[in-house]
Coordinates of C-alpha atoms in Angstrom, one line a residue:
M1 CA 18.9 -2.5 21.4
F2 CA 16.4 -5.3 20.5
S3 CA 16.6 -8.7 21.9
R4 CA 17.1 -11.6 19.6
Q5 CA 13.8 -12.4 20.3
S6 CA 12.2 -9.0 19.5
H7 CA 14.5 -8.4 16.7
I8 CA 13.4 -11.2 14.5
W9 CA 9.5 -11.9 13.7
P10 CA 8.6 -15.1 15.0
L11 CA 8.4 -18.3 12.6
Q12 CA 7.0 -21.6 12.4
S13 CA 9.0 -24.3 14.2
S14 CA 9.2 -26.4 11.2
L15 CA 11.2 -24.1 9.1
T16 CA 14.8 -25.1 8.3
K17 CA 17.7 -23.2 9.5
S18 CA 18.4 -21.9 5.9
D19 CA 14.9 -20.7 5.5
R20 CA 15.0 -18.9 9.1
S21 CA 18.2 -17.1 7.8
A22 CA 16.9 -16.0 4.6
S23 CA 13.5 -15.0 5.8
S24 CA 15.0 -13.0 8.8
V25 CA 17.2 -11.1 6.5
F26 CA 14.1 -9.4 4.8
F27 CA 11.8 -9.4 7.8
S28 CA 14.0 -8.2 10.6
D29 CA 13.1 -4.9 12.4
T30 CA 16.0 -3.3 10.9
N31 CA 14.9 -3.8 7.4
L32 CA 11.2 -3.3 8.2
L33 CA 12.2 0.5 9.3
S34 CA 14.2 0.6 6.4
T35 CA 11.4 -0.3 3.9
A36 CA 9.1 2.2 5.7
V37 CA 11.5 4.8 4.9
K38 CA 11.7 3.9 1.4
I39 CA 7.8 3.7 1.2
G40 CA 7.5 6.9 2.5
H41 CA 10.0 8.6 0.4
N42 CA 8.5 7.0 -2.7
I43 CA 5.2 8.0 -1.8
I44 CA 6.1 11.6 -1.2
S45 CA 8.2 11.7 -4.3
C46 CA 5.5 10.4 -6.5
S47 CA 2.7 12.7 -4.8
I48 CA 5.0 15.9 -5.4
R49 CA 5.2 15.0 -9.2
G50 CA 1.4 14.6 -9.3
E51 CA 1.6 10.8 -10.1
E52 CA -0.9 9.7 -7.3
M53 CA -3.9 9.8 -9.9
G54 CA -4.7 7.6 -12.7
S55 CA -2.6 4.8 -14.2
W56 CA 0.5 5.7 -12.6
G57 CA -0.9 5.9 -9.2
A58 CA -2.4 2.5 -9.7
L59 CA 0.9 1.3 -10.3
I60 CA 2.2 2.8 -7.0
M61 CA -0.8 1.5 -4.9
G62 CA -0.7 -2.0 -6.6
F63 CA 3.0 -2.5 -5.7
F64 CA 2.4 -1.5 -2.3
G65 CA -0.7 -3.7 -1.9
A66 CA 1.4 -6.6 -2.9
F67 CA 4.1 -5.8 -0.3
F68 CA 1.5 -5.4 2.6
A69 CA -0.1 -8.7 1.6
S70 CA 3.4 -10.4 1.5
M71 CA 4.5 -8.9 4.8
T72 CA 1.1 -10.2 6.2
L73 CA 1.7 -13.7 4.9
Y74 CA 5.0 -14.0 6.6
A75 CA 4.4 -12.0 9.9
Q76 CA 0.8 -13.2 10.7
C77 CA 0.4 -16.4 8.7
Q78 CA 4.1 -17.5 9.3
S79 CA 4.5 -18.4 5.5
N80 CA 7.9 -18.4 3.7
G81 CA 9.5 -18.7 0.6
L82 CA 8.0 -18.6 -2.9
I83 CA 4.4 -18.1 -1.3
L84 CA 5.4 -14.6 -0.4
M85 CA 5.6 -13.7 -4.1
I86 CA 2.0 -14.8 -5.0
P87 CA 0.5 -11.3 -4.1
F88 CA 2.8 -9.8 -6.8
I89 CA 0.8 -11.7 -9.2
G90 CA -1.8 -9.3 -8.4
F91 CA 0.5 -6.3 -9.1
G92 CA 1.7 -7.7 -12.3
I93 CA -2.1 -7.9 -13.5
I94 CA -2.5 -4.4 -12.4
G95 CA 0.9 -3.3 -14.2
L96 CA -0.6 -5.0 -17.5
L97 CA -3.8 -3.0 -17.0
A98 CA -2.0 0.2 -16.4
A99 CA 0.1 -0.1 -19.3
Y100 CA -2.8 -0.9 -21.5
V101 CA -4.4 2.3 -20.3
I102 CA -1.4 4.8 -20.4
R103 CA -1.0 3.6 -24.3
Q104 CA -4.6 4.7 -25.1
P105 CA -4.8 7.9 -27.0
G106 CA -6.6 10.8 -24.8
E107 CA -6.1 13.1 -21.9
G108 CA -6.4 11.0 -18.7
I109 CA -7.5 12.2 -15.2
V110 CA -6.6 15.6 -14.9
P111 CA -7.3 16.9 -11.0
S112 CA -8.5 20.2 -9.9
E113 CA -5.9 22.5 -8.1
R114 CA -7.8 21.7 -4.8
A115 CA -7.7 17.9 -5.5
S116 CA -4.2 18.1 -6.4
K117 CA -3.3 19.9 -3.0
A118 CA -5.3 17.2 -1.1
I119 CA -3.7 14.5 -2.8
R120 CA -0.4 15.9 -2.4
W121 CA -0.6 16.7 1.4
S122 CA -2.4 13.5 2.1
S123 CA 0.2 11.2 0.2
I124 CA 2.9 13.1 2.2
G125 CA 1.1 12.4 5.4
E126 CA 0.6 8.8 4.4
G127 CA 4.3 8.5 3.8
I128 CA 5.4 10.0 6.9
G129 CA 2.7 8.3 9.0
L130 CA 3.9 4.8 7.8
F131 CA 7.4 5.6 8.6
L132 CA 6.4 6.6 12.3
A133 CA 3.6 3.8 12.6
S134 CA 6.3 1.2 11.8
N135 CA 9.3 2.9 14.0
I136 CA 6.8 3.2 16.9
V137 CA 5.1 -0.3 17.2
I138 CA 8.6 -2.0 16.6
N139 CA 10.4 0.2 19.2
L140 CA 7.7 -0.5 21.6
H141 CA 8.4 -4.2 20.9
H142 CA 4.9 -5.0 19.5
P143 CA 5.5 -5.8 15.9
E144 CA 2.0 -7.5 15.9
F145 CA 0.5 -3.9 15.7
L146 CA 2.4 -3.2 12.6
M147 CA -0.3 -4.1 10.0
P148 CA -3.2 -2.5 12.0
A149 CA -1.2 0.7 12.2
M150 CA -0.6 0.8 8.7
A151 CA -4.2 0.1 7.8
L152 CA -5.1 3.1 9.8
V153 CA -2.8 5.4 8.1
V154 CA -3.8 4.2 4.5
G155 CA -7.5 4.4 5.5
L156 CA -6.8 8.1 7.0
H157 CA -5.0 9.1 3.8
F158 CA -8.1 8.4 1.7
L159 CA -10.4 10.7 3.4
P160 CA -9.3 14.3 2.5
I161 CA -8.7 13.0 -1.3
A162 CA -12.5 11.8 -1.2
Y163 CA -13.5 15.2 0.0
A164 CA -11.6 17.3 -2.1
A165 CA -11.8 15.3 -5.4
P166 CA -14.7 14.6 -4.7
F167 CA -14.9 10.9 -5.1
S168 CA -17.2 9.2 -2.5
P169 CA -16.0 5.6 -3.1
F170 CA -12.9 6.7 -1.2
Y171 CA -15.0 7.5 1.8
A172 CA -16.4 4.0 2.1
L173 CA -12.7 2.6 1.2
G174 CA -11.1 4.9 4.0
G175 CA -13.6 4.1 6.4
A176 CA -13.6 0.4 6.1
L177 CA -9.5 0.5 6.4
I178 CA -9.9 2.5 9.4
L179 CA -12.5 -0.1 10.8
F180 CA -10.2 -3.1 9.9
G181 CA -7.2 -1.2 11.4
L182 CA -9.2 -0.8 14.6
I183 CA -10.1 -4.6 14.6
G184 CA -6.6 -5.5 14.1
F185 CA -5.7 -3.7 17.7
I186 CA -8.6 -5.5 19.5
V187 CA -8.5 -8.9 18.2
A188 CA -5.5 -11.0 19.4
A189 CA -2.7 -11.8 17.1
P190 CA -2.0 -13.2 14.6
L191 CA -5.7 -13.0 13.6
G192 CA -5.9 -9.0 14.1
G193 CA -2.7 -8.4 12.2
A194 CA -3.9 -10.7 9.2
I195 CA -7.4 -9.0 9.0
S196 CA -5.6 -5.3 9.1
G197 CA -3.0 -6.7 6.7
F198 CA -5.0 -8.4 4.0
A199 CA -7.5 -5.4 4.4
S200 CA -4.9 -2.8 3.5
A201 CA -3.6 -4.9 0.6
G202 CA -7.2 -5.4 -0.6
G203 CA -8.0 -1.7 0.0
L204 CA -5.0 -0.6 -2.1
W205 CA -5.8 -3.0 -5.0
I206 CA -9.4 -1.5 -5.0
A207 CA -8.0 1.8 -5.2
S208 CA -5.8 0.8 -8.1
A209 CA -8.8 -0.5 -10.0
L210 CA -10.8 2.5 -9.4
A211 CA -7.8 4.8 -10.4
L212 CA -7.5 2.7 -13.8
R213 CA -11.3 2.8 -14.5
R214 CA -11.5 6.4 -13.9
D215 CA -8.4 7.0 -16.2
I216 CA -9.8 4.9 -19.1
H217 CA -13.2 6.6 -18.7
F218 CA -11.7 10.0 -18.9
K219 CA -9.3 9.3 -21.9
R220 CA -12.2 7.8 -23.8
G221 CA -14.0 11.0 -23.2
N222 CA -11.2 13.3 -24.2
R223 CA -10.0 11.5 -27.3
P224 CA -9.1 13.6 -30.3
I225 CA -11.9 13.2 -33.0
M226 CA -9.7 11.5 -35.3
S227 CA -8.6 8.8 -32.9
A228 CA -12.2 8.2 -31.8
S229 CA -13.5 7.5 -35.3
V230 CA -11.0 5.0 -35.9

C-alpha cells in the first residue's frame, strides 16, 4: 500500500482544501495507473485497426500530447484548475485541421506492408511500455521519473517506424525525445520531469503536424481527375 505522501502528488501549499481534493482525485497514483492502461489499450487498438498513420493518427497523437502536457503542468509545475486545460486547445486545433484533411477528396497515406507491420508492433510496444513505465516508477515511489520514462518510451517507438516507412524526420524526433527523457532522469525534479514531459507533448504534436502534412500531400497527389480540375 502507498502511504498518503506517496499516494498523492505534491501540491503547492497555497492550494485550498477543495482544490487539493479535486486535483488529487484525477492525479492520484491509482488514477495514473488506470490512465496508463487506457492509453496503452487505445494505442494498441488503433494500431491494430491501422489508424496510426495520417489524419486519424494525428488526432490520437495530438490528444496524448495534450494529456502529457497537462499532467506535466500539474505534477512538475504544480499548476491546477483551468490552466490544466490549456494544452487541449492545441489538441482542438489539431482536431480542426485533421477534420479538414479527412474531408478532402483523394486517397490519403497508404503505408506499405512493411511499414504497416512496423507501425503496428511499435505502437503495441508503446502502449505496453507506457503502462509498464508508469507502473514501475510509481510502485518504486519515484513519480518524478514518470515523465522521463514516458518520453523514452514515446521516443523509442518512433525509431522502427522511421526505418520501415522510411521517414527520416522520425529519427530526429525519436532521438530528441530519448535525449530529453535521459535528461529528465539526470536533472533534479521538478525541472527534469518538466523538460521530459513538455518534450514528449511537443514531440507528439510535431508528429501530428507531420502526419497531417503527409496526408494532405498524398490526397492532393491522388485526387480523381474531375475533383482536381474543379
